Tab-separated table of N, CA and C and ligand atoms in Angstrom:
chain	number	residue	atom	x	y	z
A	18	MET	N	-37.583	13.110	-14.948
A	18	MET	CA	-36.374	13.424	-14.291
A	18	MET	C	-35.829	12.657	-13.312
A	19	ALA	N	-36.627	12.322	-12.350
A	19	ALA	CA	-36.175	11.506	-11.331
A	19	ALA	C	-36.030	10.221	-11.790
A	20	ASP	N	-36.799	9.606	-12.664
A	20	ASP	CA	-36.704	8.178	-13.285
A	20	ASP	C	-35.355	8.157	-13.999
A	21	ARG	N	-35.004	9.208	-14.671
A	21	ARG	CA	-33.788	9.115	-15.505
A	21	ARG	C	-32.434	9.022	-14.569
A	22	SER	N	-32.588	9.850	-13.582
A	22	SER	CA	-31.418	9.816	-12.705
A	22	SER	C	-31.115	8.506	-11.926
A	23	LEU	N	-32.227	7.870	-11.652
A	23	LEU	CA	-32.234	6.483	-10.931
A	23	LEU	C	-31.651	5.420	-12.012
A	24	ARG	N	-32.096	5.572	-13.262
A	24	ARG	CA	-31.644	4.635	-14.344
A	24	ARG	C	-30.137	4.975	-14.527
A	25	GLY	N	-29.532	6.157	-14.351
A	25	GLY	CA	-28.227	6.420	-14.450
A	25	GLY	C	-27.407	5.769	-13.284
A	26	MET	N	-28.044	5.840	-12.196
A	26	MET	CA	-27.321	5.154	-10.898
A	26	MET	C	-27.327	3.695	-11.170
A	27	ARG	N	-28.363	3.094	-11.880
A	27	ARG	CA	-28.151	1.538	-12.037
A	27	ARG	C	-27.101	1.169	-13.030
A	28	LEU	N	-27.076	2.067	-14.157
A	28	LEU	CA	-25.995	1.767	-15.073
A	28	LEU	C	-24.780	1.896	-14.358
A	29	GLY	N	-24.390	2.827	-13.424
A	29	GLY	CA	-23.214	2.928	-12.891
A	29	GLY	C	-22.922	1.692	-11.856
A	30	GLY	N	-23.914	1.289	-11.480
A	30	GLY	CA	-23.674	0.006	-10.559
A	30	GLY	C	-23.186	-1.272	-11.462
A	31	GLN	N	-23.774	-1.329	-12.722
A	31	GLN	CA	-23.260	-2.367	-13.556
A	31	GLN	C	-22.068	-2.325	-13.991
A	32	SER	N	-21.678	-1.121	-14.016
A	32	SER	CA	-20.058	-1.175	-14.545
A	32	SER	C	-19.193	-1.721	-13.661
A	33	LEU	N	-19.596	-2.295	-12.495
A	33	LEU	CA	-18.571	-3.052	-11.750
A	33	LEU	C	-18.417	-4.419	-12.388
A	34	GLN	N	-19.347	-4.608	-13.372
A	34	GLN	CA	-18.937	-6.015	-13.997
A	34	GLN	C	-18.139	-5.763	-15.291
A	35	SER	N	-17.118	-6.687	-15.424
A	35	SER	CA	-16.196	-6.453	-16.494
A	35	SER	C	-16.812	-7.008	-17.856
A	36	GLU	N	-16.150	-6.817	-18.907
A	36	GLU	CA	-16.586	-7.223	-20.159
A	36	GLU	C	-16.761	-8.646	-20.343
A	37	GLU	N	-15.943	-9.447	-19.624
A	37	GLU	CA	-16.122	-10.902	-19.623
A	37	GLU	C	-17.153	-11.456	-18.761
A	38	GLY	N	-17.855	-10.458	-18.134
A	38	GLY	CA	-19.159	-10.826	-17.251
A	38	GLY	C	-18.500	-11.507	-15.882
A	39	VAL	N	-17.244	-11.156	-15.610
A	39	VAL	CA	-16.834	-11.465	-14.192
A	39	VAL	C	-17.376	-10.305	-13.175
A	40	VAL	N	-17.878	-10.815	-12.212
A	40	VAL	CA	-18.380	-9.799	-11.286
A	40	VAL	C	-17.370	-9.640	-10.213
A	41	PHE	N	-16.938	-8.337	-10.071
A	41	PHE	CA	-16.088	-8.009	-8.972
A	41	PHE	C	-16.710	-7.955	-7.707
A	42	SER	N	-16.337	-8.527	-6.661
A	42	SER	CA	-16.900	-8.359	-5.393
A	42	SER	C	-16.476	-6.873	-4.884
A	43	PRO	N	-17.431	-6.589	-4.224
A	43	PRO	CA	-17.357	-5.042	-3.767
A	43	PRO	C	-16.179	-4.932	-2.631
A	44	ARG	N	-15.472	-3.929	-2.819
A	44	ARG	CA	-14.191	-3.839	-1.828
A	44	ARG	C	-14.501	-2.624	-0.967
A	45	MET	N	-13.849	-2.723	0.153
A	45	MET	CA	-13.868	-1.696	1.059
A	45	MET	C	-12.600	-1.290	1.552
A	46	THR	N	-12.217	-0.009	1.682
A	46	THR	CA	-11.068	0.345	2.041
A	46	THR	C	-10.991	0.596	3.755
A	47	HIS	N	-10.058	0.013	4.365
A	47	HIS	CA	-10.098	0.119	5.749
A	47	HIS	C	-8.722	0.892	6.188
A	48	THR	N	-8.920	1.687	7.020
A	48	THR	CA	-7.852	2.513	7.615
A	48	THR	C	-7.259	1.866	8.843
A	49	TYR	N	-5.924	1.781	9.050
A	49	TYR	CA	-5.377	1.275	10.313
A	49	TYR	C	-4.585	2.453	10.727
A	50	LEU	N	-4.769	2.778	12.059
A	50	LEU	CA	-3.975	3.891	12.720
A	50	LEU	C	-2.815	3.218	13.506
A	51	CYS	N	-1.673	3.698	13.271
A	51	CYS	CA	-0.578	3.167	14.101
A	51	CYS	C	-0.106	4.031	15.216
A	52	SER	N	-0.280	3.409	16.381
A	52	SER	CA	-0.008	4.220	17.544
A	52	SER	C	1.449	4.391	17.835
A	53	THR	N	2.368	3.869	17.000
A	53	THR	CA	3.725	4.123	17.069
A	53	THR	C	4.285	5.210	16.473
A	54	CYS	N	3.899	5.194	15.230
A	54	CYS	CA	4.368	6.322	14.299
A	54	CYS	C	3.197	7.433	13.943
A	55	GLY	N	1.908	6.959	14.255
A	55	GLY	CA	0.856	8.079	14.086
A	55	GLY	C	0.397	8.054	12.687
A	56	LYS	N	0.840	7.188	11.916
A	56	LYS	CA	0.625	7.193	10.447
A	56	LYS	C	-0.542	6.203	10.065
A	57	GLU	N	-1.356	6.309	9.036
A	57	GLU	CA	-2.344	5.498	8.606
A	57	GLU	C	-2.081	4.578	7.586
A	58	THR	N	-2.440	3.450	7.761
A	58	THR	CA	-2.264	2.304	6.745
A	58	THR	C	-3.532	2.007	6.183
A	59	GLU	N	-3.587	2.204	4.764
A	59	GLU	CA	-5.044	1.756	4.234
A	59	GLU	C	-4.944	0.507	3.466
A	60	MET	N	-5.810	-0.311	3.852
A	60	MET	CA	-5.778	-1.750	3.158
A	60	MET	C	-7.284	-1.973	2.567
A	61	VAL	N	-7.262	-2.561	1.347
A	61	VAL	CA	-8.436	-2.817	0.682
A	61	VAL	C	-8.889	-4.243	0.876
A	62	PHE	N	-10.064	-4.642	1.409
A	62	PHE	CA	-10.298	-6.038	1.664
A	62	PHE	C	-11.848	-5.975	0.826
A	63	SER	N	-12.184	-7.221	0.693
A	63	SER	CA	-13.486	-7.512	0.073
A	63	SER	C	-14.492	-7.074	1.092
A	64	ALA	N	-15.729	-6.452	0.570
A	64	ALA	CA	-16.675	-5.917	1.498
A	64	ALA	C	-17.259	-6.979	2.435
A	65	GLU	N	-17.190	-8.283	1.746
A	65	GLU	CA	-17.908	-9.323	2.503
A	65	GLU	C	-17.177	-9.906	3.622
A	66	ALA	N	-15.762	-9.661	3.478
A	66	ALA	CA	-14.820	-10.269	4.476
A	66	ALA	C	-14.793	-9.203	5.630
A	67	GLU	N	-14.668	-9.870	6.854
A	67	GLU	CA	-14.409	-9.050	8.079
A	67	GLU	C	-13.017	-8.554	8.138
A	68	ALA	N	-12.851	-7.281	8.322
A	68	ALA	CA	-11.464	-6.662	8.265
A	68	ALA	C	-10.901	-7.072	9.638
A	69	PRO	N	-9.522	-7.494	9.678
A	69	PRO	CA	-8.940	-7.691	10.871
A	69	PRO	C	-8.851	-6.517	11.811
A	70	GLU	N	-8.825	-6.651	13.063
A	70	GLU	CA	-8.807	-5.550	14.029
A	70	GLU	C	-7.442	-4.804	14.024
A	71	THR	N	-6.351	-5.535	13.530
A	71	THR	CA	-5.047	-4.946	13.590
A	71	THR	C	-4.319	-5.343	12.176
A	72	TRP	N	-3.514	-4.543	11.935
A	72	TRP	CA	-2.767	-4.783	10.662
A	72	TRP	C	-1.388	-4.324	10.939
A	73	GLU	N	-0.409	-4.758	10.158
A	73	GLU	CA	1.037	-4.279	10.284
A	73	GLU	C	1.169	-2.913	9.637
A	74	CYS	N	1.649	-1.924	10.412
A	74	CYS	CA	1.876	-0.612	9.739
A	74	CYS	C	2.874	-0.652	8.691
A	75	LYS	N	2.495	-0.123	7.618
A	75	LYS	CA	3.495	-0.052	6.511
A	75	LYS	C	4.709	0.955	6.492
A	76	PHE	N	4.522	1.706	7.496
A	76	PHE	CA	5.672	2.660	7.722
A	76	PHE	C	6.703	2.099	8.652
A	77	CYS	N	6.186	1.517	9.805
A	77	CYS	CA	7.241	1.154	10.942
A	77	CYS	C	7.099	-0.326	11.332
A	78	SER	N	6.049	-0.984	10.552
A	78	SER	CA	5.910	-2.461	10.966
A	78	SER	C	5.241	-2.792	12.345
A	79	ASN	N	5.047	-1.761	13.040
A	79	ASN	CA	4.250	-2.027	14.405
A	79	ASN	C	2.764	-2.201	14.212
A	80	GLU	N	2.088	-2.483	15.143
A	80	GLU	CA	0.653	-2.767	15.138
A	80	GLU	C	-0.117	-1.546	14.897
A	81	ALA	N	-0.864	-1.550	13.862
A	81	ALA	CA	-1.954	-0.557	13.562
A	81	ALA	C	-3.199	-1.133	13.901
A	82	VAL	N	-4.018	-0.086	14.417
A	82	VAL	CA	-5.355	-0.631	14.841
A	82	VAL	C	-6.388	-0.031	13.869
A	83	LEU	N	-7.383	-1.032	13.555
A	83	LEU	CA	-8.622	-0.643	12.658
A	83	LEU	C	-9.383	0.652	13.104
A	84	MET	N	-9.605	1.405	12.170
A	84	MET	CA	-10.442	2.648	12.542
A	84	MET	C	-11.842	2.489	11.995
A	85	ILE	N	-12.779	2.798	12.960
A	85	ILE	CA	-14.171	2.859	12.770
A	85	ILE	C	-14.558	4.260	12.687
A	86	GLY	N	-14.806	4.693	11.566
A	86	GLY	CA	-15.117	6.181	11.539
A	86	GLY	C	-13.860	6.876	11.878
A	87	SER	N	-13.862	7.743	12.925
A	87	SER	CA	-12.745	8.433	13.276
A	87	SER	C	-12.101	7.974	14.661
A	88	GLU	N	-12.698	6.696	15.111
A	88	GLU	CA	-12.338	6.152	16.310
A	88	GLU	C	-11.548	4.720	16.192
A	89	PRO	N	-10.414	4.693	16.854
A	89	PRO	CA	-9.840	3.298	16.525
A	89	PRO	C	-10.806	2.122	17.302
A	90	VAL	N	-10.771	0.994	16.762
A	90	VAL	CA	-11.669	-0.253	17.268
A	90	VAL	C	-11.093	-0.600	18.731
A	91	VAL	N	-11.861	-0.873	19.589
A	91	VAL	CA	-11.588	-1.453	20.869
A	91	VAL	C	-11.019	-2.969	20.767
A	92	LEU	N	-9.909	-3.034	21.177
A	92	LEU	CA	-9.250	-4.340	21.190
A	92	LEU	C	-9.831	-5.181	22.308
A	93	ASP	N	-10.208	-6.414	22.106
A	93	ASP	CA	-10.783	-7.296	23.134
A	93	ASP	C	-9.505	-7.802	23.915
A	94	ARG	N	-8.755	-6.980	24.468
A	94	ARG	CA	-7.517	-7.524	25.145
A	94	ARG	C	-7.440	-6.860	26.485
A	95	ALA	N	-8.487	-6.638	27.188
A	95	ALA	CA	-8.311	-5.978	28.530
A	95	ALA	C	-7.693	-6.897	29.445
A	96	GLU	N	-6.747	-6.472	30.387
A	96	GLU	CA	-6.135	-7.217	31.275
A	96	GLU	C	-6.982	-8.052	32.243
A	97	ALA	N	-8.120	-7.423	32.573
A	97	ALA	CA	-9.116	-8.045	33.418
A	97	ALA	C	-9.511	-9.257	32.910
A	98	LYS	N	-9.703	-9.506	31.606
A	98	LYS	CA	-10.229	-10.488	31.013
A	98	LYS	C	-9.352	-11.618	31.046
A	99	VAL	N	-8.005	-11.517	31.285
A	99	VAL	CA	-7.038	-12.578	31.346
A	99	VAL	C	-7.389	-13.610	32.559
A	100	PRO	N	-7.610	-14.695	32.208
A	100	PRO	CA	-7.968	-15.608	33.320
A	100	PRO	C	-6.756	-15.694	34.252
A	101	ARG	N	-7.048	-15.865	35.617
A	101	ARG	CA	-6.026	-15.973	36.696
A	101	ARG	C	-5.521	-17.312	36.666
A	102	SER	N	-4.187	-17.536	36.898
A	102	SER	CA	-3.567	-18.807	36.810
A	102	SER	C	-3.819	-19.397	38.249
A	103	HIS	N	-3.651	-20.632	38.463
A	103	HIS	CA	-3.704	-21.297	39.618
A	103	HIS	C	-2.743	-20.817	40.733
A	104	TRP	N	-1.626	-20.450	40.061
A	104	TRP	CA	-0.473	-19.813	40.962
A	104	TRP	C	-1.128	-18.552	41.558
A	105	ASP	N	-1.804	-17.680	40.783
A	105	ASP	CA	-2.187	-16.389	41.168
A	105	ASP	C	-3.248	-16.588	42.463
A	106	MET	N	-4.221	-17.658	42.142
A	106	MET	CA	-5.149	-17.947	43.203
A	106	MET	C	-4.531	-18.481	44.434
A	107	LEU	N	-3.508	-19.304	44.384
A	107	LEU	CA	-2.582	-19.844	45.229
A	107	LEU	C	-1.983	-18.827	46.155
A	108	LEU	N	-1.456	-17.960	45.600
A	108	LEU	CA	-0.856	-16.876	46.211
A	108	LEU	C	-1.874	-15.872	46.875
A	109	GLU	N	-3.131	-15.855	46.538
A	109	GLU	CA	-4.080	-15.132	47.363
A	109	GLU	C	-4.524	-15.711	48.534
A	110	ARG	N	-4.461	-17.078	48.530
A	110	ARG	CA	-5.002	-18.017	49.736
A	110	ARG	C	-3.586	-18.001	50.852
A	111	ARG	N	-2.522	-18.253	50.118
A	111	ARG	CA	-1.536	-18.419	51.221
A	111	ARG	C	-0.283	-17.470	50.893
A	112	THR	N	0.373	-17.353	51.971
A	112	THR	CA	1.708	-16.458	51.937
A	112	THR	C	2.751	-17.287	51.287
A	113	ARG	N	3.821	-16.624	50.948
A	113	ARG	CA	4.905	-17.376	50.339
A	113	ARG	C	5.609	-18.221	51.216
A	114	PRO	N	5.900	-17.824	52.479
A	114	PRO	CA	6.550	-19.010	53.425
A	114	PRO	C	5.798	-20.005	53.535
A	115	GLU	N	4.460	-19.914	53.663
A	115	GLU	CA	3.618	-21.021	53.729
A	115	GLU	C	3.591	-22.079	52.584
A	116	LEU	N	3.704	-21.395	51.516
A	116	LEU	CA	3.974	-22.290	50.211
A	116	LEU	C	5.178	-22.971	50.235
A	117	GLU	N	6.209	-22.230	50.541
A	117	GLU	CA	7.604	-22.928	50.611
A	117	GLU	C	7.617	-24.235	51.757
A	118	GLU	N	6.806	-23.858	52.903
A	118	GLU	CA	6.577	-24.973	53.815
A	118	GLU	C	6.091	-26.048	53.210
A	119	LEU	N	4.786	-25.921	52.408
A	119	LEU	CA	4.032	-26.931	51.842
A	119	LEU	C	5.015	-27.513	50.814
A	120	LEU	N	5.771	-26.870	50.145
A	120	LEU	CA	6.579	-27.401	49.066
A	120	LEU	C	7.773	-28.343	49.722
A	121	GLN	N	8.286	-27.793	50.910
A	121	GLN	CA	9.202	-28.628	51.511
A	121	GLN	C	8.665	-29.907	52.013
A	122	GLU	N	7.486	-29.813	52.656
A	122	GLU	CA	6.767	-30.982	53.212
A	122	GLU	C	6.588	-32.035	51.991
A	123	ARG	N	6.019	-31.523	50.936
A	123	ARG	CA	5.905	-32.409	49.868
A	123	ARG	C	7.348	-33.015	49.202
A	124	LEU	N	8.264	-32.226	49.359
A	124	LEU	CA	9.518	-32.761	48.883
A	124	LEU	C	10.033	-33.852	49.630
A	125	ASP	N	9.837	-33.545	51.038
A	125	ASP	CA	10.387	-34.641	52.113
A	125	ASP	C	9.630	-36.013	51.948
A	126	TYR	N	8.249	-35.717	51.574
A	126	TYR	CA	7.323	-36.905	51.455
A	126	TYR	C	7.797	-37.626	50.166
A	127	LEU	N	8.168	-36.983	49.129
A	127	LEU	CA	8.540	-37.624	47.830
A	127	LEU	C	9.867	-38.300	48.135
A	128	ARG	N	10.838	-37.563	48.857
A	128	ARG	CA	12.059	-38.099	48.973
A	128	ARG	C	12.023	-39.434	49.851
A	129	ALA	N	11.150	-39.416	50.835
A	129	ALA	CA	10.909	-40.565	51.855
A	129	ALA	C	10.334	-41.685	50.933
A	130	ARG	N	9.301	-41.460	50.006
A	130	ARG	CA	8.895	-42.346	49.213
A	130	ARG	C	9.884	-43.050	48.258
A	131	ARG	N	10.807	-42.328	47.689
A	131	ARG	CA	11.708	-42.703	46.759
A	131	ARG	C	12.681	-43.603	47.535
A	132	GLY	N	13.050	-43.112	48.776
A	132	GLY	CA	13.670	-43.912	49.680
A	132	GLY	C	13.252	-45.345	49.917
A	133	GLN	N	11.888	-45.355	50.108
A	133	GLN	CA	11.267	-46.735	50.412
A	133	GLN	C	11.349	-47.545	49.176
A	134	HIS	N	11.177	-46.870	48.090
A	134	HIS	CA	11.084	-47.702	46.737
A	134	HIS	C	12.569	-48.303	46.563
A	135	LYS	N	13.639	-47.572	47.050
A	135	LYS	CA	14.935	-48.104	46.669
A	135	LYS	C	15.136	-49.524	47.588
A	136	ILE	N	14.569	-49.361	48.722
A	136	ILE	CA	14.729	-50.299	49.794
A	136	ILE	C	13.964	-51.587	49.331
A	137	GLY	N	12.694	-51.132	48.571
A	137	GLY	CA	11.846	-52.243	48.087
A	137	GLY	C	12.428	-52.904	46.942
A	138	ALA	N	13.128	-52.273	46.141
A	138	ALA	CA	13.714	-52.815	44.894
A	138	ALA	C	14.958	-53.680	44.945
B	8	ZN	ZN1	3.703	2.965	12.386
């Protein structure tokens, strides 16, 4: 009995192959949940391929997020991970008036140099 049911399963598996002997790669259906309209978009991908974390919602064209089971995948986009710019770091160390003073000094210096250049030329 057990042996027969196993054989049946194996036959079922083989039916994935078409008559021409072409092997269809296994497919997986992934669900994307749109946070804008709340609707789900189902996409079929090859089981070997990694499904993208987001997909365009087919109802409203906004971004839909891949569902893993009943939970949407956590996107690796946390604000804290965005590297601070040099400008951000500068602002932490100096106040704006200080920066403006520095900028003015620098501009004066550049103007002076340009002036010297004109005299030299
Ligand atoms: Zn939508």
